């Protein structure tokens, strides 16, 4: 966990300290912090981030291009070996880019090279908002764009990256809307009650490479999980499976079941497309039926 | 497909032909058919099968034991190489016992030997009513029984095997209740109509070894499949997954979807425990919700 | 039940008998049957009805107008007292126009007069496809039309009336698509089985006047009703309520219930808008939950 | 709203003030408050109420009987005219006992007289936990008991009445568990979002007399109601109907609907049996389907 600083302290700091504090919010581009220093005080973190984006958007095209080019390639082993900023390393690891299979690595290298060759700058994406799968799909979609669109998209993604870095760095009264939440709830329609003690797994599905369990928990007395399945961060765009096991729950309550039970492991497969939103994916269940929906 | 004979012809046949016709209904035991010959005419195939079971159940214990011992071991490579009856080969293959993985083969050999050692006769099961998984589970359960129980169980299974063989061999006005049916239905609750053109796969799930696709089809104009997913045979006891793909269906109808779509491949996982029954496992679906149940 | 005649006999009849047989298919307009007589033989009832409609549609405007004017007003007490054709009387009664409340009678008289005053001919509607409520709504909608539209609409309705009269009168190999079907099904998701013995009522809801029970039955062993709730006739456009009682069913099966039971009488309220279609309105139920949908 | 007093002040008051403050917690029985005065200080309102119940339960039978007899008859016009305590009047009115139909009044009088004749004391029930319907049903059930059971039941009900009176009177850090909550939630499974702007009515159903609307509201941006449908009080035992209107909501969103719409007014009929609990009765809806369940 990196150390944090309050917005009040940022407002009060001398210019050099302010610039140093924000040095890594945008990759290798201290000129932005320098510009912001003169605009203080900021009344909130949203205002600070808006000012940062305004600085980038009002910069000359060549300055914007330099900013974009200051970013590393995704999943580039040579660059990783040579050393990324700590922030970039953390972010790339969050999407699993540090543990690519050979097939995945080859896929990333291919699109990365194609992108750089077409546009002359690296593909930039806020990887904390993605899974490996969705990064690749995003890559392929954006490769079809014209350069002007991609310059705009790159700056958008820099905006998302910097918002998340600010959110981690600065303590303020207001909050940037950069976090999502994935939650579930098991309701036993056989007994008319929430179902406690149901094992729940969350799996991130991968097209290439291995799907992996990213959360494992058990429902509490209210049929919910004590913590959101994903929370306090963006929900990575991608495909997921929730798995519940219900046969033991019913057997322990002496509900007559067939052998093997008609329902036991119940998979709910769904995709997340809005990283900053709330996804509630409940399970309404009896030994003979179940339902799910995108709830709220 | 073996050739068939009508019940009328069986009733009218001379004794030798009658015995020859029924020779393979019960493994290597022509004495049963000889006994039945004198009880003709039979008014239906159910009456014929009941007489067959009565003949077995009223036989002396040593005759019953000889009958049981006339059956082959399950999945025994040596016996398979030496040659089983055509009926046994077909039946064992139907449950996939001709394509066991090494782990599965080892598991079968282990329980087979343990069973034969404990009871002094081979484990008999009507394999057409089972998957590999459920045979193994049945094996392990029955291994705990006492010999008397297993003699009774073996005769029950011989009853089921012979009923299926009679059903294939004899054409009569009545039917033995030996077939089940697995069906599905996709109802689009977004449009209030059956959903045509939905790809459907049925997978037999395996604990050891590989799960395998056993049916692949597409829903018709009524949201159903032209043929039952399994029909005209017992439903093998075991765990299954139905998989539907719905995103393309909705995209083609210009329904607004997220990217990736919240729902696309929908797996319904369930178990079959009653081979002679009807399982209807429908999907009620919108782009944001779905439900299933054991229907009728 | 009026006596029926086969299409073969109609084809073979001499002209006078043919015209007499079809005399009442279109109200007081034997010229149509006379025209059709010369077009025989008809290969099916659909072809016969198409020829009838072609005859009307190709008639001169003043002939069409005379045809329209040959029809009685709806729910007109004076005309009813003076005597309608037997067909008109049956049809008007089927929609309950013989048992109007005073408020309903006043509403009908008001729109009838307004319609006749605006267009110079009576409002024609195929009342077998309607409830009192939907006739009134249809009336009010059509009153806004221009005369040309209403002439076309009147002929369409004469087409529907004549199709239903032909369907009752003529026996042929093919069928006119003039009947709908309303069915239900109770599935007990608590037990994973169809629910037998559930009392079911079907109520036609009325905005003015009294709602009335139009079917009362009990589910059979398959959770369905032995007869469709409405069948063998068009489904009258209108609003309905299905009522099920489930508490006794569960109590008899020793399912623990609260007192009073959370669910007992379950009303499903829905509208029918397509008289010639199939409406399946099932109930999926546990003691604590239920669901319904337009099924198929 | 009666004035309130803090538990701290009650603990510190002199005896006369303490007794005066609690005078009406139990109908005409200051001896209880006198006894409690000597047990101070109370650490919480639950402890205070437990002490009150202990005082009643440890009293001599004749004292208990006097206590029971100090309570008024339910819905007794003569007593109402002569004046009840303010608390009794409020409570009886809360269940609608001040606006009985003639049939209801006759029913109450009949059971009241029968009860008093059988047991020699008035029927006591905590009416705030009941509807008119459930009071009558409770009456009829309890009339079958023996006197000893009814003495115990009367004291239980006095306990519930006094708990509610204490809850209104005394401000403390802890809370008596005397309130329930009825809430709903409309989720639009057609759009995958909560449904705002849906009109919702809550009707209390009556067997005798008139059903009446007891809440009328509209769903907010989250598909919920700003206030619980019933909250801050016990949920009266009884039968209810929630009514939602959905056709306008879908029409405004340009969802294709039939005419009349398949679904518009949706009634959910259910019973409340646990006044101190939370009932969540949501509606999951599309234009062609809906579901409900007892949620949490």
Short mmCIF file of C-alpha atoms in Angstrom, two decimals, chain C residues 119-268:
data_model
loop_
_atom_site.label_atom_id
_atom_site.label_comp_id
_atom_site.label_asym_id
_atom_site.label_seq_id
_atom_site.Cartn_x
_atom_site.Cartn_y
_atom_site.Cartn_z
CA UNK C 119 -70.89 7.26 -40.61
CA UNK C 120 -74.48 6.62 -41.63
CA UNK C 121 -74.22 2.88 -41.05
CA UNK C 122 -74.16 0.61 -37.99
CA UNK C 123 -70.99 -0.26 -36.12
CA UNK C 124 -70.08 -3.83 -37.09
CA UNK C 125 -67.79 -5.98 -35.03
CA UNK C 126 -67.29 -9.71 -34.72
CA UNK C 127 -68.55 -9.89 -31.15
CA UNK C 128 -67.45 -13.49 -30.64
CA UNK C 129 -63.91 -12.10 -30.55
CA UNK C 130 -64.73 -9.61 -27.82
CA UNK C 131 -65.80 -9.01 -24.25
CA UNK C 132 -68.16 -6.17 -23.43
CA UNK C 133 -65.16 -4.15 -22.31
CA UNK C 134 -63.21 -4.57 -25.50
CA UNK C 135 -66.23 -3.88 -27.71
CA UNK C 136 -66.65 -0.54 -26.01
CA UNK C 137 -62.96 0.28 -26.36
CA UNK C 138 -62.99 -0.77 -30.02
CA UNK C 139 -66.06 1.37 -30.57
CA UNK C 140 -64.38 4.43 -29.14
CA UNK C 141 -61.23 3.92 -31.16
CA UNK C 142 -63.07 3.42 -34.43
CA UNK C 143 -65.31 6.39 -33.86
CA UNK C 144 -62.22 8.52 -34.51
CA UNK C 145 -61.64 7.05 -37.97
CA UNK C 146 -62.66 8.52 -41.31
CA UNK C 147 -65.57 6.91 -43.21
CA UNK C 148 -63.36 5.18 -45.76
CA UNK C 149 -61.38 3.45 -43.02
CA UNK C 150 -64.58 2.36 -41.30
CA UNK C 151 -66.02 0.90 -44.51
CA UNK C 152 -62.87 -1.20 -44.81
CA UNK C 153 -62.99 -2.13 -41.12
CA UNK C 154 -66.68 -3.09 -41.37
CA UNK C 155 -65.90 -5.45 -44.26
CA UNK C 156 -63.02 -6.96 -42.30
CA UNK C 157 -65.37 -7.65 -39.41
CA UNK C 158 -67.98 -9.13 -41.78
CA UNK C 159 -65.13 -11.39 -42.94
CA UNK C 160 -64.51 -12.55 -39.39
CA UNK C 161 -68.22 -13.04 -38.66
CA UNK C 162 -68.71 -15.04 -41.84
CA UNK C 163 -65.62 -17.16 -41.18
CA UNK C 164 -67.00 -18.16 -37.79
CA UNK C 165 -70.43 -18.90 -39.28
CA UNK C 166 -68.85 -20.99 -42.05
CA UNK C 167 -66.73 -22.83 -39.48
CA UNK C 168 -69.90 -23.81 -37.61
CA UNK C 169 -71.85 -24.67 -40.73
CA UNK C 170 -69.50 -26.46 -43.10
CA UNK C 171 -67.56 -29.68 -42.48
CA UNK C 172 -64.37 -29.76 -44.56
CA UNK C 173 -60.94 -31.36 -44.47
CA UNK C 174 -59.22 -28.06 -43.79
CA UNK C 175 -60.01 -25.66 -40.97
CA UNK C 176 -60.39 -21.92 -40.86
CA UNK C 177 -58.04 -20.38 -38.28
CA UNK C 178 -60.81 -18.90 -36.15
CA UNK C 179 -60.28 -20.60 -32.76
CA UNK C 180 -57.91 -19.76 -29.96
CA UNK C 181 -57.02 -21.56 -26.77
CA UNK C 182 -56.35 -20.48 -23.21
CA UNK C 183 -54.61 -23.03 -21.02
CA UNK C 184 -52.77 -23.16 -17.71
CA UNK C 185 -50.48 -25.47 -15.81
CA UNK C 186 -49.50 -25.53 -12.15
CA UNK C 187 -45.98 -26.67 -11.42
CA UNK C 188 -45.00 -27.19 -7.81
CA UNK C 189 -41.37 -26.07 -7.57
CA UNK C 190 -41.32 -27.07 -3.91
CA UNK C 191 -41.73 -30.74 -4.82
CA UNK C 192 -40.43 -30.62 -8.40
CA UNK C 193 -43.71 -32.01 -9.73
CA UNK C 194 -46.93 -30.92 -11.40
CA UNK C 195 -49.52 -29.91 -8.80
CA UNK C 196 -52.80 -31.87 -8.99
CA UNK C 197 -56.04 -30.89 -7.30
CA UNK C 198 -55.49 -27.12 -7.39
CA UNK C 199 -58.79 -25.20 -7.76
CA UNK C 200 -58.66 -22.79 -10.69
CA UNK C 201 -61.11 -20.05 -11.60
CA UNK C 202 -61.11 -17.86 -14.68
CA UNK C 203 -62.73 -14.47 -14.26
CA UNK C 204 -63.57 -12.04 -17.05
CA UNK C 205 -62.85 -8.60 -15.65
CA UNK C 206 -65.21 -5.77 -16.48
CA UNK C 207 -64.59 -2.03 -16.14
CA UNK C 208 -68.28 -1.21 -16.01
CA UNK C 209 -70.61 -3.78 -14.52
CA UNK C 210 -69.66 -7.01 -12.81
CA UNK C 211 -66.68 -9.22 -13.34
CA UNK C 212 -67.85 -12.79 -13.75
CA UNK C 213 -66.44 -16.28 -13.34
CA UNK C 214 -66.40 -17.95 -16.76
CA UNK C 215 -64.62 -21.20 -15.89
CA UNK C 216 -64.10 -23.17 -12.72
CA UNK C 217 -62.02 -26.32 -12.65
CA UNK C 218 -59.32 -28.29 -10.82
CA UNK C 219 -55.87 -29.32 -12.05
CA UNK C 220 -55.41 -32.96 -13.01
CA UNK C 221 -52.55 -35.35 -12.28
CA UNK C 222 -50.35 -33.54 -14.77
CA UNK C 223 -51.03 -30.13 -13.18
CA UNK C 224 -53.09 -29.14 -16.22
CA UNK C 225 -56.82 -28.85 -16.78
CA UNK C 226 -58.63 -31.59 -18.67
CA UNK C 227 -60.11 -29.02 -21.04
CA UNK C 228 -58.62 -25.71 -22.08
CA UNK C 229 -60.02 -22.85 -20.01
CA UNK C 230 -61.31 -21.43 -23.29
CA UNK C 231 -61.15 -23.46 -26.49
CA UNK C 232 -62.96 -24.30 -29.71
CA UNK C 233 -63.85 -20.62 -30.20
CA UNK C 234 -62.09 -17.27 -30.51
CA UNK C 235 -60.63 -15.95 -27.25
CA UNK C 236 -62.60 -12.81 -26.46
CA UNK C 237 -60.29 -9.79 -26.35
CA UNK C 238 -60.33 -8.49 -22.81
CA UNK C 239 -58.86 -8.60 -19.36
CA UNK C 240 -58.94 -11.75 -17.25
CA UNK C 241 -57.88 -13.09 -13.91
CA UNK C 242 -56.88 -16.65 -13.18
CA UNK C 243 -57.24 -17.59 -9.51
CA UNK C 244 -55.53 -20.55 -7.91
CA UNK C 245 -55.72 -21.73 -4.32
CA UNK C 246 -52.57 -23.39 -3.04
CA UNK C 247 -52.59 -23.43 0.77
CA UNK C 248 -54.77 -26.53 1.14
CA UNK C 249 -52.62 -28.34 -1.42
CA UNK C 250 -49.47 -27.71 0.61
CA UNK C 251 -51.14 -28.31 3.98
CA UNK C 252 -52.30 -31.73 2.79
CA UNK C 253 -48.69 -32.56 1.90
CA UNK C 254 -47.49 -31.55 5.40
CA UNK C 255 -45.44 -28.64 4.10
CA UNK C 256 -44.81 -26.23 7.01
CA UNK C 257 -46.84 -23.06 6.42
CA UNK C 258 -47.28 -19.89 8.39
CA UNK C 259 -50.75 -19.05 9.77
CA UNK C 260 -52.31 -17.50 7.77
CA UNK C 261 -50.26 -19.04 4.93
CA UNK C 262 -48.03 -16.53 3.10
CA UNK C 263 -49.67 -17.60 -0.17
CA UNK C 264 -53.12 -19.00 -0.67
CA UNK C 265 -55.32 -17.43 -3.33
CA UNK C 266 -53.02 -16.39 -6.17
CA UNK C 267 -54.48 -14.09 -8.82
CA UNK C 268 -52.82 -13.81 -12.24
#
